[in-house]
Amino acid sequence: MRLFDTHAHYVSGAFNADRDEVVAALPERGVTRTVCPGDDLDASARAVELAAKYPHVYAAVGVHPEECEGWGAEMMEAVRALARKPKVVAIGEIGLDYHWPNNPPRELQKRAFHDQLALAGELGLPAIVHDREAHGDSLAVVREHPGVRGVFHCYSGSAEDAKTLLRLGWYLSFTGVITYKNARKALEVIQAVPLERIMVETDSPYLTPEPYRGRRNDSGYVHLVAEKIAQVKGLTVEEVAEATYQNALAFFAISE
Ligand code: NI
């Protein structure tokens, strides 16, 4: 069984003490590919470097809504330059986050999201979207970019919005959150969505699946996400692992 962790922040400070050890060991632990997203320009540049170092690591570059203070033409050009580096397979993570009251203003978040979706379209790259408590606005921005495909990572919206995203050609990915006690809504979405549009991720170092919740997360736990999806859909974990692996190869346009 092989797994593709489509979202793990290995440039996070949480891995400063043992980054190389953890990342180098992933293939032995069954995780033969992973995408490291950026959340600001510095992290995006470091994701590109990490991808250059490890054959099984790919990078996404972009500015996260929580980090979009100062967004404008200059930052946009910096993302564009990073996006042209080798092994950059997506623009992300980008999106909207209305959870924290001290986040950048919503209008600025929307502008950064719009601009980066347009960039994804221009470069022919998929987008990795973070949508926290901003479902209506996130979907509205996505609808304005019909030529762009993407994934809503750590999907937390309704089954109805999920169906809208699927009609638009988008994917959904799920984290260890689906193993938590309060995950009923996400499990209903998983039941409603065809496996062909689902990917698995850890969002490491965050969101460690049960029964390890509270520990630092890494891609070695992503099989627990696949197991939960298998349980909900009445499939084997091997079937879910391989289907989500193939989905990720197609989504990121990675050849075997
Ligand atoms: Ni993330």
PDB file of C-alpha atoms and ligand atoms in Angstrom:
ATOM      1  CA  MET A   1       0.000   0.000   0.000  1.00  0.00           C
ATOM      2  CA  ARG A   2       1.297   3.442  -0.920  1.00  0.00           C
ATOM      3  CA  LEU A   3      -0.079   6.822   0.127  1.00  0.00           C
ATOM      4  CA  PHE A   4       0.125  10.372  -1.218  1.00  0.00           C
ATOM      5  CA  ASP A   5      -0.078  12.992   1.547  1.00  0.00           C
ATOM      6  CA  THR A   6      -1.282  15.968  -0.481  1.00  0.00           C
ATOM      7  CA  HIS A   7      -0.682  18.623   2.183  1.00  0.00           C
ATOM      8  CA  ALA A   8       2.081  18.615   4.799  1.00  0.00           C
ATOM      9  CA  HIS A   9       3.952  21.685   6.056  1.00  0.00           C
ATOM     10  CA  TYR A  10       7.470  20.299   6.375  1.00  0.00           C
ATOM     11  CA  VAL A  11       8.930  23.809   6.329  1.00  0.00           C
ATOM     12  CA  SER A  12       7.110  24.561   9.599  1.00  0.00           C
ATOM     13  CA  GLY A  13       9.289  25.335  12.639  1.00  0.00           C
ATOM     14  CA  ALA A  14       7.775  22.251  14.275  1.00  0.00           C
ATOM     15  CA  PHE A  15      10.220  20.198  12.150  1.00  0.00           C
ATOM     16  CA  ASN A  16      13.337  22.286  12.778  1.00  0.00           C
ATOM     17  CA  ALA A  17      14.918  19.683  15.042  1.00  0.00           C
ATOM     18  CA  ASP A  18      14.447  16.646  12.789  1.00  0.00           C
ATOM     19  CA  ARG A  19      13.115  17.760   9.370  1.00  0.00           C
ATOM     20  CA  ASP A  20      15.562  15.733   7.262  1.00  0.00           C
ATOM     21  CA  GLU A  21      15.116  12.627   9.370  1.00  0.00           C
ATOM     22  CA  VAL A  22      11.302  12.779   9.124  1.00  0.00           C
ATOM     23  CA  VAL A  23      11.112  13.680   5.426  1.00  0.00           C
ATOM     24  CA  ALA A  24      13.774  11.174   4.317  1.00  0.00           C
ATOM     25  CA  ALA A  25      11.964   8.328   6.124  1.00  0.00           C
ATOM     26  CA  LEU A  26       8.539   8.902   4.535  1.00  0.00           C
ATOM     27  CA  PRO A  27       8.869   6.387   1.649  1.00  0.00           C
ATOM     28  CA  GLU A  28       9.844   3.620   4.123  1.00  0.00           C
ATOM     29  CA  ARG A  29       6.673   4.440   6.032  1.00  0.00           C
ATOM     30  CA  GLY A  30       4.514   3.993   2.929  1.00  0.00           C
ATOM     31  CA  VAL A  31       4.174   7.653   1.992  1.00  0.00           C
ATOM     32  CA  THR A  32       5.874   7.753  -1.373  1.00  0.00           C
ATOM     33  CA  ARG A  33       4.760  11.262  -2.349  1.00  0.00           C
ATOM     34  CA  THR A  34       3.825  14.475  -0.562  1.00  0.00           C
ATOM     35  CA  VAL A  35       3.159  18.122  -1.381  1.00  0.00           C
ATOM     36  CA  CYS A  36       4.568  20.809   0.886  1.00  0.00           C
ATOM     37  CA  PRO A  37       2.524  24.021   0.580  1.00  0.00           C
ATOM     38  CA  GLY A  38       3.790  27.508   1.358  1.00  0.00           C
ATOM     39  CA  ASP A  39       1.839  29.962   3.460  1.00  0.00           C
ATOM     40  CA  ASP A  40       3.994  33.046   2.837  1.00  0.00           C
ATOM     41  CA  LEU A  41       6.804  33.913   0.415  1.00  0.00           C
ATOM     42  CA  ASP A  42       9.557  32.659   2.701  1.00  0.00           C
ATOM     43  CA  ALA A  43       7.842  29.329   3.414  1.00  0.00           C
ATOM     44  CA  SER A  44       7.060  28.951  -0.300  1.00  0.00           C
ATOM     45  CA  ALA A  45      10.734  29.433  -1.191  1.00  0.00           C
ATOM     46  CA  ARG A  46      11.710  26.869   1.447  1.00  0.00           C
ATOM     47  CA  ALA A  47       9.092  24.423   0.097  1.00  0.00           C
ATOM     48  CA  VAL A  48      10.732  24.752  -3.343  1.00  0.00           C
ATOM     49  CA  GLU A  49      14.133  23.988  -1.760  1.00  0.00           C
ATOM     50  CA  LEU A  50      12.775  20.958   0.078  1.00  0.00           C
ATOM     51  CA  ALA A  51      11.251  19.631  -3.149  1.00  0.00           C
ATOM     52  CA  ALA A  52      14.608  20.049  -4.891  1.00  0.00           C
ATOM     53  CA  LYS A  53      16.254  17.958  -2.177  1.00  0.00           C
ATOM     54  CA  TYR A  54      13.850  14.986  -2.046  1.00  0.00           C
ATOM     55  CA  PRO A  55      12.466  13.102  -5.077  1.00  0.00           C
ATOM     56  CA  HIS A  56       9.225  12.279  -3.196  1.00  0.00           C
ATOM     57  CA  VAL A  57       8.486  15.893  -2.190  1.00  0.00           C
ATOM     58  CA  TYR A  58       6.696  18.465  -4.371  1.00  0.00           C
ATOM     59  CA  ALA A  59       6.015  22.110  -3.590  1.00  0.00           C
ATOM     60  CA  ALA A  60       3.063  24.480  -3.741  1.00  0.00           C
ATOM     61  CA  VAL A  61       3.659  28.221  -3.521  1.00  0.00           C
ATOM     62  CA  GLY A  62       1.313  30.956  -2.409  1.00  0.00           C
ATOM     63  CA  VAL A  63       0.253  33.395   0.266  1.00  0.00           C
ATOM     64  CA  HIS A  64      -2.216  32.181   2.890  1.00  0.00           C
ATOM     65  CA  PRO A  65      -5.096  34.501   3.888  1.00  0.00           C
ATOM     66  CA  GLU A  66      -3.636  34.908   7.384  1.00  0.00           C
ATOM     67  CA  GLU A  67      -0.337  36.083   5.836  1.00  0.00           C
ATOM     68  CA  CYS A  68      -1.666  38.367   3.092  1.00  0.00           C
ATOM     69  CA  GLU A  69      -0.979  41.698   4.831  1.00  0.00           C
ATOM     70  CA  GLY A  70       0.751  43.922   2.264  1.00  0.00           C
ATOM     71  CA  TRP A  71      -0.636  41.963  -0.704  1.00  0.00           C
ATOM     72  CA  GLY A  72      -0.156  43.753  -4.028  1.00  0.00           C
ATOM     73  CA  ALA A  73       1.672  43.649  -7.352  1.00  0.00           C
ATOM     74  CA  GLU A  74       5.066  43.042  -5.755  1.00  0.00           C
ATOM     75  CA  MET A  75       3.991  39.985  -3.745  1.00  0.00           C
ATOM     76  CA  MET A  76       2.091  38.688  -6.766  1.00  0.00           C
ATOM     77  CA  GLU A  77       5.263  38.863  -8.879  1.00  0.00           C
ATOM     78  CA  ALA A  78       7.194  37.041  -6.168  1.00  0.00           C
ATOM     79  CA  VAL A  79       4.619  34.207  -6.164  1.00  0.00           C
ATOM     80  CA  ARG A  80       4.752  34.091  -9.974  1.00  0.00           C
ATOM     81  CA  ALA A  81       8.558  33.750  -9.918  1.00  0.00           C
ATOM     82  CA  LEU A  82       8.414  30.965  -7.306  1.00  0.00           C
ATOM     83  CA  ALA A  83       5.672  29.173  -9.257  1.00  0.00           C
ATOM     84  CA  ARG A  84       8.031  28.726 -12.203  1.00  0.00           C
ATOM     85  CA  LYS A  85      10.603  26.782 -10.130  1.00  0.00           C
ATOM     86  CA  PRO A  86      11.017  23.023 -10.668  1.00  0.00           C
ATOM     87  CA  LYS A  87       8.562  20.650  -8.934  1.00  0.00           C
ATOM     88  CA  VAL A  88       6.022  23.371  -8.121  1.00  0.00           C
ATOM     89  CA  VAL A  89       2.740  21.529  -8.728  1.00  0.00           C
ATOM     90  CA  ALA A  90       0.152  23.994  -7.359  1.00  0.00           C
ATOM     91  CA  ILE A  91      -0.584  27.496  -6.118  1.00  0.00           C
ATOM     92  CA  GLY A  92      -1.292  27.286  -2.383  1.00  0.00           C
ATOM     93  CA  GLU A  93      -2.266  27.512   0.117  1.00  0.00           C
ATOM     94  CA  ILE A  94      -4.541  30.419  -0.701  1.00  0.00           C
ATOM     95  CA  GLY A  95      -8.081  31.256   0.329  1.00  0.00           C
ATOM     96  CA  LEU A  96     -10.109  32.972   3.029  1.00  0.00           C
ATOM     97  CA  ASP A  97      -9.978  32.707   6.816  1.00  0.00           C
ATOM     98  CA  TYR A  98     -12.656  34.535   8.781  1.00  0.00           C
ATOM     99  CA  HIS A  99     -11.990  32.661  12.022  1.00  0.00           C
ATOM    100  CA  TRP A 100      -9.517  34.957  13.764  1.00  0.00           C
ATOM    101  CA  PRO A 101     -10.667  38.543  14.415  1.00  0.00           C
ATOM    102  CA  ASN A 102      -7.112  39.882  13.958  1.00  0.00           C
ATOM    103  CA  ASN A 103      -6.687  38.321  10.494  1.00  0.00           C
ATOM    104  CA  PRO A 104      -6.086  40.719   7.561  1.00  0.00           C
ATOM    105  CA  PRO A 105      -9.254  42.537   6.401  1.00  0.00           C
ATOM    106  CA  ARG A 106     -11.681  40.426   4.386  1.00  0.00           C
ATOM    107  CA  GLU A 107     -11.437  42.635   1.301  1.00  0.00           C
ATOM    108  CA  LEU A 108      -7.649  42.205   1.241  1.00  0.00           C
ATOM    109  CA  GLN A 109      -7.986  38.430   1.711  1.00  0.00           C
ATOM    110  CA  LYS A 110     -10.420  38.309  -1.203  1.00  0.00           C
ATOM    111  CA  ARG A 111      -8.071  40.315  -3.424  1.00  0.00           C
ATOM    112  CA  ALA A 112      -5.104  38.032  -2.639  1.00  0.00           C
ATOM    113  CA  PHE A 113      -7.301  34.977  -3.277  1.00  0.00           C
ATOM    114  CA  HIS A 114      -8.634  36.367  -6.589  1.00  0.00           C
ATOM    115  CA  ASP A 115      -5.181  37.350  -7.827  1.00  0.00           C
ATOM    116  CA  GLN A 116      -3.635  33.991  -6.965  1.00  0.00           C
ATOM    117  CA  LEU A 117      -6.490  32.017  -8.576  1.00  0.00           C
ATOM    118  CA  ALA A 118      -5.966  34.119 -11.704  1.00  0.00           C
ATOM    119  CA  LEU A 119      -2.243  33.289 -11.527  1.00  0.00           C
ATOM    120  CA  ALA A 120      -3.049  29.579 -11.202  1.00  0.00           C
ATOM    121  CA  GLY A 121      -5.198  29.881 -14.333  1.00  0.00           C
ATOM    122  CA  GLU A 122      -2.503  31.746 -16.207  1.00  0.00           C
ATOM    123  CA  LEU A 123       0.184  29.180 -15.316  1.00  0.00           C
ATOM    124  CA  GLY A 124      -2.080  26.162 -15.763  1.00  0.00           C
ATOM    125  CA  LEU A 125      -1.552  25.033 -12.168  1.00  0.00           C
ATOM    126  CA  PRO A 126      -4.209  23.737  -9.758  1.00  0.00           C
ATOM    127  CA  ALA A 127      -4.995  25.698  -6.582  1.00  0.00           C
ATOM    128  CA  ILE A 128      -4.947  24.502  -2.963  1.00  0.00           C
ATOM    129  CA  VAL A 129      -7.628  26.401  -1.064  1.00  0.00           C
ATOM    130  CA  HIS A 130      -7.946  27.076   2.650  1.00  0.00           C
ATOM    131  CA  ASP A 131     -11.524  28.023   3.590  1.00  0.00           C
ATOM    132  CA  ARG A 132     -12.149  28.600   7.271  1.00  0.00           C
ATOM    133  CA  GLU A 133     -15.591  29.908   8.186  1.00  0.00           C
ATOM    134  CA  ALA A 134     -15.783  31.654   4.810  1.00  0.00           C
ATOM    135  CA  HIS A 135     -17.698  29.054   2.751  1.00  0.00           C
ATOM    136  CA  GLY A 136     -20.018  31.443   0.873  1.00  0.00           C
ATOM    137  CA  ASP A 137     -17.324  33.920  -0.101  1.00  0.00           C
ATOM    138  CA  SER A 138     -14.792  31.193  -0.983  1.00  0.00           C
ATOM    139  CA  LEU A 139     -17.248  29.561  -3.367  1.00  0.00           C
ATOM    140  CA  ALA A 140     -18.156  32.955  -4.864  1.00  0.00           C
ATOM    141  CA  VAL A 141     -14.486  33.714  -5.623  1.00  0.00           C
ATOM    142  CA  VAL A 142     -13.952  30.237  -7.102  1.00  0.00           C
ATOM    143  CA  ARG A 143     -16.985  30.692  -9.387  1.00  0.00           C
ATOM    144  CA  GLU A 144     -15.372  33.813 -10.839  1.00  0.00           C
ATOM    145  CA  HIS A 145     -12.472  31.667 -12.122  1.00  0.00           C
ATOM    146  CA  PRO A 146     -14.196  28.944 -14.154  1.00  0.00           C
ATOM    147  CA  GLY A 147     -10.956  27.975 -15.915  1.00  0.00           C
ATOM    148  CA  VAL A 148      -9.189  27.091 -12.659  1.00  0.00           C
ATOM    149  CA  ARG A 149      -9.304  23.681 -10.965  1.00  0.00           C
ATOM    150  CA  GLY A 150      -8.387  23.174  -7.371  1.00  0.00           C
ATOM    151  CA  VAL A 151      -8.917  21.398  -4.099  1.00  0.00           C
ATOM    152  CA  PHE A 152     -10.571  22.587  -0.903  1.00  0.00           C
ATOM    153  CA  HIS A 153      -8.136  21.229   1.649  1.00  0.00           C
ATOM    154  CA  CYS A 154      -9.377  20.031   5.064  1.00  0.00           C
ATOM    155  CA  TYR A 155     -12.894  20.385   3.643  1.00  0.00           C
ATOM    156  CA  SER A 156     -15.330  21.703   6.249  1.00  0.00           C
ATOM    157  CA  GLY A 157     -18.284  22.869   4.142  1.00  0.00           C
ATOM    158  CA  SER A 158     -21.681  21.307   3.457  1.00  0.00           C
ATOM    159  CA  ALA A 159     -22.499  18.378   1.172  1.00  0.00           C
ATOM    160  CA  GLU A 160     -24.405  20.817  -1.035  1.00  0.00           C
ATOM    161  CA  ASP A 161     -21.373  23.115  -1.507  1.00  0.00           C
ATOM    162  CA  ALA A 162     -19.270  20.001  -2.116  1.00  0.00           C
ATOM    163  CA  LYS A 163     -21.538  19.014  -5.015  1.00  0.00           C
ATOM    164  CA  THR A 164     -21.222  22.528  -6.455  1.00  0.00           C
ATOM    165  CA  LEU A 165     -17.428  22.267  -6.276  1.00  0.00           C
ATOM    166  CA  LEU A 166     -17.491  18.862  -7.983  1.00  0.00           C
ATOM    167  CA  ARG A 167     -19.591  20.294 -10.827  1.00  0.00           C
ATOM    168  CA  LEU A 168     -16.914  22.964 -11.229  1.00  0.00           C
ATOM    169  CA  GLY A 169     -14.282  20.198 -11.547  1.00  0.00           C
ATOM    170  CA  TRP A 170     -12.817  20.703  -8.072  1.00  0.00           C
ATOM    171  CA  TYR A 171     -11.604  18.120  -5.545  1.00  0.00           C
ATOM    172  CA  LEU A 172     -11.914  17.819  -1.774  1.00  0.00           C
ATOM    173  CA  SER A 173      -9.224  16.643   0.602  1.00  0.00           C
ATOM    174  CA  PHE A 174      -9.585  15.441   4.161  1.00  0.00           C
ATOM    175  CA  THR A 175      -7.333  15.423   7.221  1.00  0.00           C
ATOM    176  CA  GLY A 176      -7.237  13.716  10.606  1.00  0.00           C
ATOM    177  CA  VAL A 177     -10.172  15.939  11.595  1.00  0.00           C
ATOM    178  CA  ILE A 178     -12.463  13.242  10.148  1.00  0.00           C
ATOM    179  CA  THR A 179     -11.294  10.877  12.916  1.00  0.00           C
ATOM    180  CA  TYR A 180     -12.437  13.280  15.661  1.00  0.00           C
ATOM    181  CA  LYS A 181     -15.658  12.828  17.616  1.00  0.00           C
ATOM    182  CA  ASN A 182     -17.374  15.926  16.145  1.00  0.00           C
ATOM    183  CA  ALA A 183     -16.732  14.968  12.508  1.00  0.00           C
ATOM    184  CA  ARG A 184     -20.302  13.958  11.590  1.00  0.00           C
ATOM    185  CA  LYS A 185     -20.725  16.655   8.907  1.00  0.00           C
ATOM    186  CA  ALA A 186     -17.456  15.803   7.120  1.00  0.00           C
ATOM    187  CA  LEU A 187     -18.370  12.103   7.175  1.00  0.00           C
ATOM    188  CA  GLU A 188     -21.702  12.897   5.481  1.00  0.00           C
ATOM    189  CA  VAL A 189     -19.786  14.779   2.796  1.00  0.00           C
ATOM    190  CA  ILE A 190     -17.441  11.797   2.290  1.00  0.00           C
ATOM    191  CA  GLN A 191     -20.478   9.543   1.858  1.00  0.00           C
ATOM    192  CA  ALA A 192     -21.960  11.915  -0.718  1.00  0.00           C
ATOM    193  CA  VAL A 193     -18.830  12.518  -2.794  1.00  0.00           C
ATOM    194  CA  PRO A 194     -17.387   9.983  -5.284  1.00  0.00           C
ATOM    195  CA  LEU A 195     -13.981   8.601  -4.283  1.00  0.00           C
ATOM    196  CA  GLU A 196     -12.641   9.845  -7.651  1.00  0.00           C
ATOM    197  CA  ARG A 197     -12.678  13.421  -6.302  1.00  0.00           C
ATOM    198  CA  ILE A 198     -11.222  12.810  -2.850  1.00  0.00           C
ATOM    199  CA  MET A 199      -7.601  13.161  -1.727  1.00  0.00           C
ATOM    200  CA  VAL A 200      -6.008  12.535   1.661  1.00  0.00           C
ATOM    201  CA  GLU A 201      -3.675  14.813   3.594  1.00  0.00           C
ATOM    202  CA  THR A 202      -2.316  15.359   7.085  1.00  0.00           C
ATOM    203  CA  ASP A 203      -1.862  19.169   7.222  1.00  0.00           C
ATOM    204  CA  SER A 204       1.205  18.276   9.326  1.00  0.00           C
ATOM    205  CA  PRO A 205       2.290  19.363  11.892  1.00  0.00           C
ATOM    206  CA  TYR A 206      -1.360  20.066  12.795  1.00  0.00           C
ATOM    207  CA  LEU A 207      -4.540  17.961  13.041  1.00  0.00           C
ATOM    208  CA  THR A 208      -3.025  14.617  14.099  1.00  0.00           C
ATOM    209  CA  PRO A 209      -5.585  11.812  13.632  1.00  0.00           C
ATOM    210  CA  GLU A 210      -7.023   9.858  16.538  1.00  0.00           C
ATOM    211  CA  PRO A 211      -5.777   7.982  18.518  1.00  0.00           C
ATOM    212  CA  TYR A 212      -2.672  10.206  18.372  1.00  0.00           C
ATOM    213  CA  ARG A 213      -4.410  13.592  18.588  1.00  0.00           C
ATOM    214  CA  GLY A 214      -2.205  16.032  20.505  1.00  0.00           C
ATOM    215  CA  ARG A 215       1.096  14.719  19.138  1.00  0.00           C
ATOM    216  CA  ARG A 216       2.956  16.458  16.333  1.00  0.00           C
ATOM    217  CA  ASN A 217       1.526  15.232  13.034  1.00  0.00           C
ATOM    218  CA  ASP A 218       3.524  13.849  10.106  1.00  0.00           C
ATOM    219  CA  SER A 219       2.647  11.992   6.909  1.00  0.00           C
ATOM    220  CA  GLY A 220       3.183   8.627   8.626  1.00  0.00           C
ATOM    221  CA  TYR A 221      -0.303   9.088  10.117  1.00  0.00           C
ATOM    222  CA  VAL A 222      -2.081   9.689   6.786  1.00  0.00           C
ATOM    223  CA  HIS A 223      -3.170   6.037   6.555  1.00  0.00           C
ATOM    224  CA  LEU A 224      -5.523   6.744   9.472  1.00  0.00           C
ATOM    225  CA  VAL A 225      -7.345   9.282   7.275  1.00  0.00           C
ATOM    226  CA  ALA A 226      -7.596   6.722   4.462  1.00  0.00           C
ATOM    227  CA  GLU A 227      -8.857   4.118   6.949  1.00  0.00           C
ATOM    228  CA  LYS A 228     -11.639   6.416   8.113  1.00  0.00           C
ATOM    229  CA  ILE A 229     -12.725   7.121   4.531  1.00  0.00           C
ATOM    230  CA  ALA A 230     -12.648   3.365   3.813  1.00  0.00           C
ATOM    231  CA  GLN A 231     -14.859   2.728   6.842  1.00  0.00           C
ATOM    232  CA  VAL A 232     -17.384   5.394   5.787  1.00  0.00           C
ATOM    233  CA  LYS A 233     -17.517   4.195   2.175  1.00  0.00           C
ATOM    234  CA  GLY A 234     -17.449   0.447   2.910  1.00  0.00           C
ATOM    235  CA  LEU A 235     -14.134  -0.073   1.099  1.00  0.00           C
ATOM    236  CA  THR A 236     -10.734  -1.447   2.076  1.00  0.00           C
ATOM    237  CA  VAL A 237      -7.999   0.940   3.151  1.00  0.00           C
ATOM    238  CA  GLU A 238      -5.892  -0.359   0.235  1.00  0.00           C
ATOM    239  CA  GLU A 239      -8.612   0.665  -2.239  1.00  0.00           C
ATOM    240  CA  VAL A 240      -8.839   4.144  -0.734  1.00  0.00           C
ATOM    241  CA  ALA A 241      -5.052   4.536  -0.576  1.00  0.00           C
ATOM    242  CA  GLU A 242      -4.572   3.634  -4.250  1.00  0.00           C
ATOM    243  CA  ALA A 243      -7.584   5.621  -5.536  1.00  0.00           C
ATOM    244  CA  THR A 244      -6.573   8.771  -3.651  1.00  0.00           C
ATOM    245  CA  TYR A 245      -2.978   8.278  -4.814  1.00  0.00           C
ATOM    246  CA  GLN A 246      -4.106   8.146  -8.464  1.00  0.00           C
ATOM    247  CA  ASN A 247      -6.383  11.160  -7.894  1.00  0.00           C
ATOM    248  CA  ALA A 248      -3.442  13.164  -6.553  1.00  0.00           C
ATOM    249  CA  LEU A 249      -1.167  12.156  -9.473  1.00  0.00           C
ATOM    250  CA  ALA A 250      -3.842  13.342 -11.909  1.00  0.00           C
ATOM    251  CA  PHE A 251      -4.684  16.480  -9.936  1.00  0.00           C
ATOM    252  CA  PHE A 252      -1.059  17.640  -9.655  1.00  0.00           C
ATOM    253  CA  ALA A 253      -0.204  16.347 -13.172  1.00  0.00           C
ATOM    254  CA  ILE A 254       2.605  14.156 -11.826  1.00  0.00           C
ATOM    255  CA  SER A 255       3.604  11.209 -14.003  1.00  0.00           C
ATOM    256  CA  GLU A 256       4.568   7.885 -12.421  1.00  0.00           C
TER     257      GLU A 256
HETATM  258 NI    NI B   1      -2.160  23.819   5.572  1.00  0.00          NI
END
